[in-house]
XYZ file of N, CA and C in Angstrom:
474
model
N -34.007 215.537 143.155
C -34.233 216.185 141.887
C -34.813 215.164 140.915
N -35.818 215.569 140.188
C -36.360 214.710 139.152
C -36.764 215.543 137.952
N -36.917 214.862 136.832
C -37.324 215.520 135.598
C -38.475 214.738 134.985
N -39.237 215.420 134.171
C -40.241 214.772 133.340
C -39.644 214.770 131.931
N -39.442 213.576 131.368
C -38.841 213.456 130.045
C -39.877 212.942 129.052
N -39.676 213.290 127.777
C -40.555 212.814 126.721
C -39.818 211.698 125.984
N -40.455 210.543 125.920
C -39.832 209.405 125.244
C -40.930 208.477 124.736
N -40.899 208.174 123.462
C -41.855 207.243 122.892
C -43.280 207.752 122.879
N -43.481 209.061 122.748
C -44.829 209.603 122.682
C -45.488 209.789 124.031
N -44.780 209.476 125.102
C -45.323 209.650 126.453
C -44.356 210.466 127.285
N -44.815 210.889 128.440
C -43.963 211.594 129.380
C -43.770 210.718 130.608
N -42.523 210.636 131.093
C -42.180 209.785 132.226
C -41.459 210.613 133.278
N -41.743 210.325 134.535
C -41.023 210.953 135.639
C -39.760 210.144 135.884
N -38.610 210.825 135.980
C -37.349 210.112 136.122
C -36.382 210.903 136.986
N -35.549 210.180 137.723
C -34.426 210.765 138.447
C -33.222 209.874 138.181
N -32.066 210.258 138.702
C -30.841 209.512 138.435
C -30.974 208.094 138.998
N -30.502 207.114 138.259
C -30.510 205.680 138.581
C -31.897 205.041 138.473
N -32.878 205.719 137.902
C -34.186 205.104 137.659
C -34.141 204.293 136.365
N -34.911 203.224 136.323
C -35.031 202.413 135.113
C -36.435 202.619 134.556
N -36.510 203.095 133.315
C -37.781 203.357 132.656
C -38.026 202.311 131.583
N -39.274 201.950 131.400
C -39.668 201.064 130.311
C -40.411 201.908 129.294
N -39.783 202.095 128.125
C -40.344 202.951 127.085
C -40.566 202.128 125.822
N -41.261 202.700 124.833
C -41.484 202.009 123.565
C -40.144 201.656 122.922
N -40.148 200.661 122.062
C -38.928 200.121 121.457
C -38.105 201.231 120.817
N -36.813 201.290 121.202
C -35.869 202.246 120.633
C -34.821 201.490 119.832
N -34.308 202.133 118.801
C -33.222 201.519 118.052
C -31.916 201.822 118.768
N -31.054 200.854 118.863
C -29.763 201.048 119.508
C -29.295 199.776 120.173
N -27.996 199.694 120.381
C -27.380 198.533 121.006
C -27.515 198.625 122.530
N -27.447 197.464 123.173
C -27.439 197.437 124.639
C -26.141 198.078 125.099
N -26.228 199.018 126.032
C -25.060 199.722 126.536
C -24.819 201.063 125.876
N -25.510 201.360 124.774
C -25.331 202.651 124.119
C -26.063 203.735 124.901
N -25.597 204.962 124.745
C -26.185 206.080 125.485
C -27.028 206.932 124.547
N -27.965 207.642 125.130
C -28.808 208.553 124.379
C -29.218 209.696 125.296
N -29.698 210.769 124.709
C -30.184 211.897 125.486
C -31.677 212.041 125.252
N -32.375 212.364 126.326
C -33.830 212.521 126.273
C -34.171 213.984 126.523
N -35.172 214.523 125.844
C -35.555 215.914 126.068
C -36.337 216.074 127.374
N -35.979 217.095 128.144
C -36.665 217.370 129.407
C -37.885 218.248 129.140
N -38.999 217.903 129.772
C -40.231 218.674 129.644
C -40.419 219.565 130.864
N -39.992 219.046 132.017
C -40.148 219.760 133.283
C -39.027 219.316 134.201
N -38.437 220.251 134.955
C -37.376 219.914 135.895
C -37.782 220.412 137.264
N -37.700 219.536 138.286
C -38.018 219.905 139.656
C -36.779 219.645 140.501
N -36.230 220.709 141.077
C -35.051 220.609 141.927
C -35.395 221.240 143.273
N -35.886 220.425 144.200
C -36.306 220.950 145.489
C -37.529 221.832 145.320
N -37.385 223.131 145.645
C -38.489 224.069 145.505
C -38.508 224.760 144.138
N -37.433 224.592 143.359
C -37.349 225.232 142.055
C -37.971 224.334 140.988
N -38.939 224.887 140.248
C -39.576 224.160 139.153
C -39.298 224.938 137.872
N -38.691 224.262 136.896
C -38.327 224.903 135.640
C -39.270 224.401 134.555
N -40.010 225.343 133.933
C -40.913 224.987 132.837
C -40.654 225.821 131.591
N -39.815 226.839 131.679
C -39.534 227.723 130.557
C -38.782 226.957 129.462
N -39.310 226.920 128.236
C -38.655 226.152 127.168
C -37.230 226.602 126.874
N -36.956 227.911 126.997
C -35.601 228.401 126.736
C -34.631 227.876 127.797
N -35.046 227.859 129.040
C -34.180 227.370 130.112
C -34.065 225.845 130.083
N -35.144 225.172 129.660
C -35.105 223.711 129.560
C -34.170 223.248 128.454
N -33.889 224.119 127.492
C -32.966 223.768 126.412
C -31.567 223.492 126.920
N -31.205 224.038 128.076
C -29.881 223.808 128.651
C -29.764 222.503 129.405
N -30.882 221.856 129.696
C -30.865 220.608 130.460
C -30.721 219.413 129.518
N -29.918 218.450 129.932
C -29.775 217.200 129.195
C -29.986 216.043 130.156
N -30.725 215.052 129.713
C -30.944 213.846 130.510
C -30.250 212.708 129.764
N -29.180 212.197 130.361
C -28.421 211.109 129.735
C -28.986 209.779 130.199
N -29.121 208.850 129.251
C -29.679 207.537 129.561
C -28.865 206.464 128.858
N -28.922 205.255 129.417
C -28.217 204.110 128.848
C -29.231 203.004 128.593
N -29.139 202.375 127.418
C -30.053 201.283 127.085
C -29.602 200.022 127.805
N -30.488 199.472 128.627
C -30.179 198.258 129.388
C -30.532 197.013 128.590
N -31.696 196.993 127.986
C -32.105 195.817 127.217
C -33.540 195.934 126.750
N -34.015 194.847 126.161
C -35.381 194.796 125.650
C -36.288 194.132 126.672
N -37.565 194.446 126.581
C -38.569 193.844 127.464
C -39.861 193.686 126.679
N -40.728 192.831 127.163
C -42.034 192.626 126.550
C -43.131 193.008 127.531
N -44.207 193.539 126.990
C -45.352 193.892 127.815
C -46.198 192.675 128.115
N -47.323 192.864 128.768
C -48.200 191.733 129.081
C -48.890 191.208 127.823
N -49.256 189.941 127.857
C -49.942 189.311 126.737
C -51.386 189.787 126.722
N -51.831 190.233 125.559
C -53.210 190.664 125.386
C -53.888 189.693 124.433
N -54.969 189.061 124.880
C -55.697 188.108 124.045
C -56.974 188.746 123.543
N -57.206 188.613 122.218
C -58.423 189.137 121.611
C -59.148 187.981 120.942
N -60.414 187.866 121.156
C -61.212 186.789 120.587
C -62.375 187.400 119.810
N -62.535 186.948 118.554
C -63.670 187.369 117.740
C -64.580 186.161 117.551
N -65.869 186.355 117.694
C -66.820 185.244 117.614
C -68.135 185.755 117.043
N -68.661 185.001 116.071
C -69.993 185.308 115.546
C -70.861 184.075 115.712
N -72.014 184.256 116.254
C -72.920 183.155 116.591
C -73.476 182.467 115.342
N -73.553 181.162 115.372
C -74.200 180.319 114.362
C -73.515 180.319 112.994
N -72.307 180.870 112.876
C -71.649 180.867 111.578
C -70.340 180.095 111.594
N -69.884 179.672 112.752
C -68.613 178.963 112.873
C -67.406 179.885 112.791
N -67.615 181.187 112.946
C -66.526 182.154 112.853
C -65.924 182.381 114.232
N -64.674 181.986 114.398
C -63.948 182.197 115.652
C -62.517 182.584 115.298
N -62.010 183.606 115.892
C -60.624 184.025 115.710
C -60.026 184.369 117.067
N -58.833 183.853 117.290
C -58.106 184.161 118.531
C -56.808 184.843 118.125
N -56.606 186.051 118.598
C -55.435 186.844 118.250
C -54.737 187.253 119.555
N -53.426 187.142 119.587
C -52.646 187.573 120.742
C -51.662 188.663 120.343
N -51.344 189.538 121.299
C -50.397 190.623 121.036
C -49.549 190.865 122.272
N -48.296 191.152 122.042
C -47.381 191.481 123.126
C -46.513 192.646 122.661
N -46.607 193.780 123.325
C -45.888 194.989 122.921
C -44.411 194.861 123.279
N -43.546 195.360 122.408
C -42.101 195.342 122.643
C -41.672 196.670 123.259
N -40.859 196.594 124.298
C -40.367 197.775 125.004
C -38.851 197.737 125.101
N -38.263 198.866 125.483
C -36.839 198.973 125.768
C -36.693 199.524 127.178
N -35.809 198.924 127.960
C -35.546 199.425 129.308
C -34.351 200.370 129.253
N -34.524 201.540 129.860
C -33.527 202.592 129.818
C -33.209 203.009 131.246
N -31.917 203.156 131.570
C -31.495 203.613 132.901
C -31.006 205.048 132.774
N -31.532 205.930 133.625
C -31.137 207.331 133.628
C -29.792 207.439 134.344
N -28.766 207.915 133.634
C -27.422 207.982 134.216
C -27.058 209.369 134.727
N -27.693 210.404 134.217
C -27.352 211.727 134.702
C -28.285 212.799 134.184
N -28.377 213.864 134.990
C -29.134 215.057 134.609
C -28.154 216.216 134.699
N -27.957 216.918 133.599
C -26.979 217.994 133.600
C -27.579 219.255 132.993
N -27.000 220.381 133.427
C -27.411 221.673 132.881
C -26.172 222.329 132.304
N -26.182 222.581 131.008
C -25.055 223.172 130.299
C -23.768 222.385 130.513
N -23.875 221.060 130.545
C -22.703 220.200 130.670
C -22.249 219.936 132.095
N -22.850 220.597 133.086
C -22.488 220.386 134.488
C -23.613 219.634 135.182
N -23.286 218.738 136.132
C -24.347 218.012 136.836
C -25.303 218.979 137.527
N -26.592 218.739 137.363
C -27.611 219.613 137.937
C -28.117 219.010 139.230
N -28.332 219.842 140.237
C -28.892 219.381 141.508
C -27.944 218.457 142.232
N -28.479 217.698 143.179
C -27.695 216.739 143.941
C -27.755 215.394 143.245
N -26.607 214.895 142.819
C -26.560 213.571 142.207
C -26.388 212.535 143.297
N -26.406 211.273 142.931
C -26.293 210.200 143.913
C -24.931 210.218 144.586
N -23.868 210.661 143.874
C -22.532 210.709 144.473
C -22.479 211.765 145.572
N -23.091 212.944 145.330
C -23.064 213.979 146.352
C -23.935 213.588 147.533
N -25.012 212.800 147.285
C -25.831 212.322 148.394
C -25.036 211.389 149.274
N -24.225 210.505 148.653
C -23.455 209.545 149.447
C -22.375 210.252 150.240
N -21.729 211.282 149.660
C -20.706 211.995 150.421
C -21.341 212.791 151.542
N -22.539 213.325 151.306
C -23.233 214.059 152.357
C -23.613 213.124 153.500
N -24.066 211.920 153.155
C -24.435 210.976 154.208
C -23.205 210.499 154.956
N -22.061 210.348 154.259
C -20.821 209.971 154.936
C -20.381 211.069 155.895
N -20.528 212.339 155.486
C -20.134 213.449 156.335
C -20.993 213.497 157.593
N -22.289 213.298 157.454
C -23.154 213.316 158.629
C -22.883 212.120 159.521
N -22.528 210.978 158.906
C -22.205 209.799 159.704
C -20.930 210.023 160.502
N -19.927 210.679 159.879
C -18.688 210.935 160.608
C -18.916 211.941 161.727
N -19.796 212.931 161.503
C -20.129 213.878 162.566
C -20.828 213.168 163.711
N -21.717 212.223 163.372
C -22.450 211.496 164.405
C -21.506 210.632 165.231
N -20.539 209.974 164.594
C -19.600 209.140 165.347
C -18.686 210.004 166.197
N -18.316 211.200 165.685
C -17.482 212.103 166.479
C -18.227 212.583 167.714
N -19.514 212.904 167.560
C -20.283 213.362 168.712
C -20.503 212.223 169.704
N -20.669 210.985 169.200
C -20.815 209.835 170.097
C -19.542 209.601 170.884
N -18.377 209.710 170.211
C -17.113 209.491 170.920
C -16.883 210.594 171.948
N -17.263 211.830 171.642
C -17.126 212.923 172.600
C -18.043 212.692 173.796
N -19.248 212.175 173.535
C -20.187 211.914 174.620
C -19.681 210.785 175.509
N -19.083 209.757 174.935
C -18.552 208.660 175.760
C -17.349 209.119 176.570
N -16.507 209.993 176.005
C -15.370 210.539 176.757
C -15.864 211.373 177.926
N -16.886 212.174 177.696
C -17.424 213.012 178.772
C -18.049 212.143 179.864
N -18.742 211.081 179.458
C -19.356 210.196 180.441
C -18.297 209.468 181.259
N -17.204 209.025 180.619
C -16.148 208.331 181.363
C -15.428 209.282 182.299
N -15.228 210.538 181.884
C -14.591 211.526 182.752
C -15.480 211.820 183.960
N -16.782 211.888 183.739
C -17.727 212.145 184.825
C -17.736 210.975 185.809
N -17.690 209.757 185.294
C -17.668 208.573 186.155
C -16.379 208.523 186.962
N -15.256 208.877 186.348
C -13.973 208.882 187.057
C -13.977 209.943 188.150
N -14.561 211.093 187.883
C -14.626 212.161 188.878
C -15.499 211.729 190.055
N -16.598 211.053 189.783
C -17.464 210.623 190.883
C -16.784 209.532 191.702
N -15.988 208.653 191.069
C -15.252 207.629 191.802
C -14.188 208.257 192.687
N -13.483 209.268 192.150
C -12.420 209.906 192.941
C -13.019 210.684 194.109
N -14.173 211.318 193.931
C -14.800 212.052 195.040
C -15.306 211.077 196.101
N -15.777 209.910 195.680
C -16.217 208.901 196.640
C -15.021 208.360 197.411
N -13.877 208.183 196.747
C -12.669 207.682 197.409
C -12.146 208.696 198.418
N -12.178 209.983 198.088
C -11.706 211.011 199.025
C -12.650 211.119 200.220
N -13.945 210.929 199.991
C -14.902 210.986 201.101
C -14.655 209.818 202.056
N -14.334 208.631 201.547
C -14.034 207.476 202.407
C -12.740 207.694 203.170
N -11.771 208.308 202.504
C -10.484 208.569 203.157
C -10.656 209.560 204.298
N -11.457 210.586 204.126
C -11.694 211.578 205.161
C -12.448 210.951 206.346
N -13.401 210.084 206.075
C -14.143 209.446 207.155
C -13.234 208.496 207.925
N -12.273 207.870 207.251
C -11.327 206.984 207.933
C -10.396 207.789 208.814
N -9.987 208.985 208.396
C -9.098 209.846 209.195
C -9.799 210.325 210.451
N -11.042 210.642 210.377
C -11.782 211.164 211.511
C -11.983 210.089 212.571
N -12.082 208.857 212.237
C -12.309 207.838 213.237
C -11.062 207.219 213.704
């Protein structure tokens, strides 16, 4: 599940546990904020209706500040001795998406439900492996016992 959120005059694609770099926001490191959802995609369901999007909330936590790349600008006019060198570095804030909820309830599959689902499939896989090894050992024991009875019968006949 992912959402398109509006932040700092731009739209960003985000899902749970993503870190976004947006224009400078006011707030302390560790404080939480909510971002407006523009579009929500949950598997095959795409929500674009503004009335339905009003129920969605995207919770985010401010991680810290960041700086953009250095931009150098040079002004020069020939034969006049006019030279100017100007540098600029844009200030950004890094934000971590902590949750996507609809009407106060978690929407879609969150990372916790993904981990429990993967644990469940892993336990099913180990159970099927143990059943397969038990069946293989039983089959091997049966073939050993049939070989032993065949040797015993051949010994009786001679």
